[in-house]
Amino acid sequence: MADSAKYPVIDPGMSPRDVPAAVTGALTDFFDARSAMVADIDEEFSRVIGALSDFTLLGGKRVRPAFAWAGWLGAGGDRGMHADVEDAEAVFRSVCALEFIQACALIHDDIIDASDTRRGNPTVHKIFEARHRDNGWRGDAVHYGHSVAILAGDIALAWADDMFHGSGLTDAARNRAREPWWRMRTEVLGGQLLDITAEASGDSRVGVAEKVNRYKTAAYTIERPLHIGAAIAGAGDDIVDAYREFGMDIGIAFQLRDDQLGVFGDPEVTGKPAGDDLREGKRTVLVATALERLRVTDPDGAHHLDEKLGRVDGLDDVAELRDLIHASGADEQIELEIDRLTRRGLEALESAPIVEEQRERLADMGRRATARAW
């Protein structure tokens, strides 16, 4: 078991500030329980699992488990308001499984985006690319790094199911949560496909970028975690619907904030190179909005932004594209949309029939998520 002196005791009354560390403790227990089986397979497999463990345990804000846990508490899960009370530790373990889905998504996303760093450290595929090169192995080091990282992401996705279904939830609770669980996994993969297709095709329509945000981020970051927490608690449609409205609006605003940081963010804060979304050719809502506006006010600028997106060569190019986006007014429009979505999401939460003392907790979480003050 994780060191109880190092990690908070899992309890419905624990402070929201303690949740991220408690998630790390639960994930540490899971990795420890798998260590002997992994070691029996091969030393090289242990090395890959070690990289996955570092990636999963040493970074991340634990947003998804935090919302799922708060969703369970808000629906009165610890009080048996809608169904028999589940063991709190079992519930907590089940929602911590969301971090494995996040690990899978990020590891694969880094390959897709050809990213060299994540949270200021080498990405998983870069770690194993370097291992291949340092050992002078046969074949292509880049291909090897990609291959190993794909498998590491696959393991994370498989272990998400293992952790969820082996959490200790009752059959009734698992059955209630099964639909939002599988929908969430499918939605995030669908959103990822939409994202890479938009980049490849050069589709810069705002509606396409908004659909990517809907499925790639909002659904699996906040909406479905809340839904899963409510389902475990046995909540009815009134709570689920309110959670989903709140979660969708806050989740989209969360991604719009990320879009802003991907262009204008400080690398010291984001852990990514300056203007990383511009380098990767991301057709975000911010970029799509800038292109839409520039086509009216500055057609040459729109053409230049469209042509240079994904073909950025150095900080001067980044600065030039940033200036174009800012001149279009797109960043100001996105800020207004973040504010609008946050207010609308909070209004949906205000009318939700949930435990009163949890309402402000969820509202505060929503505000912090959209400000990236997590």
CSV table of C-alpha atoms in Angstrom, one decimal, residues 187-319:
chain,number,residue,atom,x,y,z
A,187,GLU,CA,-15.7,10.1,-27.5
A,188,VAL,CA,-12.1,11.0,-26.7
A,189,LEU,CA,-10.8,8.8,-29.5
A,190,GLY,CA,-13.4,10.2,-31.9
A,191,GLY,CA,-12.3,13.7,-31.0
A,192,GLN,CA,-8.7,12.9,-31.5
A,193,LEU,CA,-9.5,11.6,-35.0
A,194,LEU,CA,-11.4,14.8,-35.8
A,195,ASP,CA,-8.4,16.8,-34.6
A,196,ILE,CA,-5.8,15.1,-36.8
A,197,THR,CA,-8.1,15.1,-39.8
A,198,ALA,CA,-8.7,18.9,-39.5
A,199,GLU,CA,-4.9,19.4,-39.4
A,200,ALA,CA,-4.3,17.1,-42.4
A,201,SER,CA,-7.1,18.6,-44.5
A,202,GLY,CA,-6.5,22.2,-43.5
A,203,ASP,CA,-10.1,22.5,-42.4
A,204,SER,CA,-10.2,25.8,-40.5
A,205,ARG,CA,-14.0,26.1,-40.0
A,206,VAL,CA,-14.8,27.3,-36.5
A,207,GLY,CA,-17.6,24.6,-36.2
A,208,VAL,CA,-15.1,21.8,-36.8
A,209,ALA,CA,-12.7,23.1,-34.2
A,210,GLU,CA,-15.6,23.4,-31.7
A,211,LYS,CA,-16.6,19.8,-32.4
A,212,VAL,CA,-13.0,18.7,-31.6
A,213,ASN,CA,-13.2,20.6,-28.3
A,214,ARG,CA,-16.6,19.0,-27.5
A,215,TYR,CA,-15.3,15.4,-27.9
A,216,LYS,CA,-11.6,15.5,-27.4
A,217,THR,CA,-11.5,17.6,-24.2
A,218,ALA,CA,-14.9,18.6,-22.7
A,219,ALA,CA,-16.6,15.3,-22.7
A,220,TYR,CA,-13.8,13.3,-21.1
A,221,THR,CA,-12.3,16.0,-18.9
A,222,ILE,CA,-15.3,17.2,-17.0
A,223,GLU,CA,-18.7,16.2,-18.4
A,224,ARG,CA,-18.2,12.4,-18.3
A,225,PRO,CA,-16.2,12.2,-15.1
A,226,LEU,CA,-19.1,14.1,-13.4
A,227,HIS,CA,-21.5,11.7,-15.1
A,228,ILE,CA,-19.6,8.7,-13.9
A,229,GLY,CA,-19.5,10.0,-10.3
A,230,ALA,CA,-23.3,10.6,-10.4
A,231,ALA,CA,-23.9,7.2,-11.9
A,232,ILE,CA,-21.9,5.4,-9.1
A,233,ALA,CA,-24.1,7.4,-6.6
A,234,GLY,CA,-27.2,6.2,-8.4
A,235,ALA,CA,-28.4,9.7,-9.2
A,236,GLY,CA,-31.3,10.3,-11.5
A,237,ASP,CA,-31.6,12.3,-14.7
A,238,ASP,CA,-32.1,15.6,-13.0
A,239,ILE,CA,-28.6,15.5,-11.5
A,240,VAL,CA,-27.0,13.8,-14.5
A,241,ASP,CA,-28.4,16.4,-16.9
A,242,ALA,CA,-27.3,19.3,-14.8
A,243,TYR,CA,-23.9,17.9,-14.3
A,244,ARG,CA,-23.5,17.3,-18.1
A,245,GLU,CA,-24.6,20.9,-18.9
A,246,PHE,CA,-22.2,22.3,-16.3
A,247,GLY,CA,-19.4,19.9,-17.4
A,248,MET,CA,-19.8,20.6,-21.1
A,249,ASP,CA,-19.6,24.3,-20.7
A,250,ILE,CA,-16.8,24.3,-18.2
A,251,GLY,CA,-14.9,21.7,-20.3
A,252,ILE,CA,-15.1,23.7,-23.5
A,253,ALA,CA,-14.0,26.8,-21.6
A,254,PHE,CA,-11.1,24.8,-20.2
A,255,GLN,CA,-10.0,23.9,-23.7
A,256,LEU,CA,-10.4,27.4,-25.0
A,257,ARG,CA,-8.1,28.5,-22.2
A,258,ASP,CA,-5.7,25.8,-23.3
A,259,ASP,CA,-5.9,27.2,-26.9
A,260,GLN,CA,-4.9,30.6,-25.6
A,261,LEU,CA,-2.0,29.2,-23.7
A,262,GLY,CA,-0.9,27.2,-26.7
A,263,VAL,CA,-0.3,30.4,-28.6
A,264,PHE,CA,0.4,33.1,-26.0
A,265,GLY,CA,1.4,31.0,-23.0
A,266,ASP,CA,4.7,31.2,-21.1
A,267,PRO,CA,6.9,28.1,-21.7
A,268,GLU,CA,8.0,28.3,-18.0
A,269,VAL,CA,4.3,27.8,-17.1
A,270,THR,CA,3.1,25.4,-19.9
A,271,GLY,CA,6.1,23.2,-20.1
A,272,LYS,CA,5.9,23.5,-23.9
A,273,PRO,CA,7.9,25.5,-26.4
A,274,ALA,CA,6.6,29.0,-27.2
A,275,GLY,CA,3.7,29.0,-29.7
A,276,ASP,CA,3.6,25.2,-29.6
A,277,ASP,CA,0.1,25.0,-31.2
A,278,LEU,CA,1.4,27.2,-34.1
A,279,ARG,CA,4.3,24.8,-34.6
A,280,GLU,CA,2.1,21.8,-34.6
A,281,GLY,CA,-0.5,23.3,-37.0
A,282,LYS,CA,-3.3,23.0,-34.5
A,283,ARG,CA,-6.7,24.2,-36.0
A,284,THR,CA,-8.0,25.4,-32.7
A,285,VAL,CA,-11.0,27.6,-32.2
A,286,LEU,CA,-8.7,30.5,-31.5
A,287,VAL,CA,-6.9,30.0,-34.9
A,288,ALA,CA,-10.1,29.3,-36.8
A,289,THR,CA,-11.7,32.4,-35.3
A,290,ALA,CA,-8.6,34.5,-36.3
A,291,LEU,CA,-8.7,33.1,-39.9
A,292,GLU,CA,-12.4,33.8,-40.1
A,293,ARG,CA,-11.9,37.4,-39.0
A,294,LEU,CA,-8.8,38.1,-41.1
A,295,ARG,CA,-10.5,36.9,-44.3
A,296,VAL,CA,-12.7,39.9,-43.9
A,297,THR,CA,-10.3,42.5,-42.5
A,298,ASP,CA,-6.9,41.3,-43.9
A,299,PRO,CA,-7.1,38.6,-46.6
A,300,ASP,CA,-3.3,38.6,-47.1
A,301,GLY,CA,-2.8,38.1,-43.3
A,302,ALA,CA,-5.3,35.3,-43.4
A,303,HIS,CA,-3.5,33.6,-46.2
A,304,HIS,CA,-0.1,34.0,-44.5
A,305,LEU,CA,-1.5,32.6,-41.2
A,306,ASP,CA,-3.0,29.6,-43.0
A,307,GLU,CA,0.1,28.9,-45.0
A,308,LYS,CA,2.5,29.2,-42.1
A,309,LEU,CA,0.5,27.2,-39.6
A,310,GLY,CA,2.5,24.0,-38.9
A,311,ARG,CA,5.4,25.4,-40.9
A,312,VAL,CA,6.8,27.7,-38.2
A,313,ASP,CA,10.5,28.2,-38.3
A,314,GLY,CA,11.8,29.9,-35.2
A,315,LEU,CA,10.6,32.4,-32.6
A,316,ASP,CA,10.3,35.2,-35.2
A,317,ASP,CA,7.7,33.2,-37.1
A,318,VAL,CA,5.9,32.5,-33.8
A,319,ALA,CA,5.8,36.2,-32.9
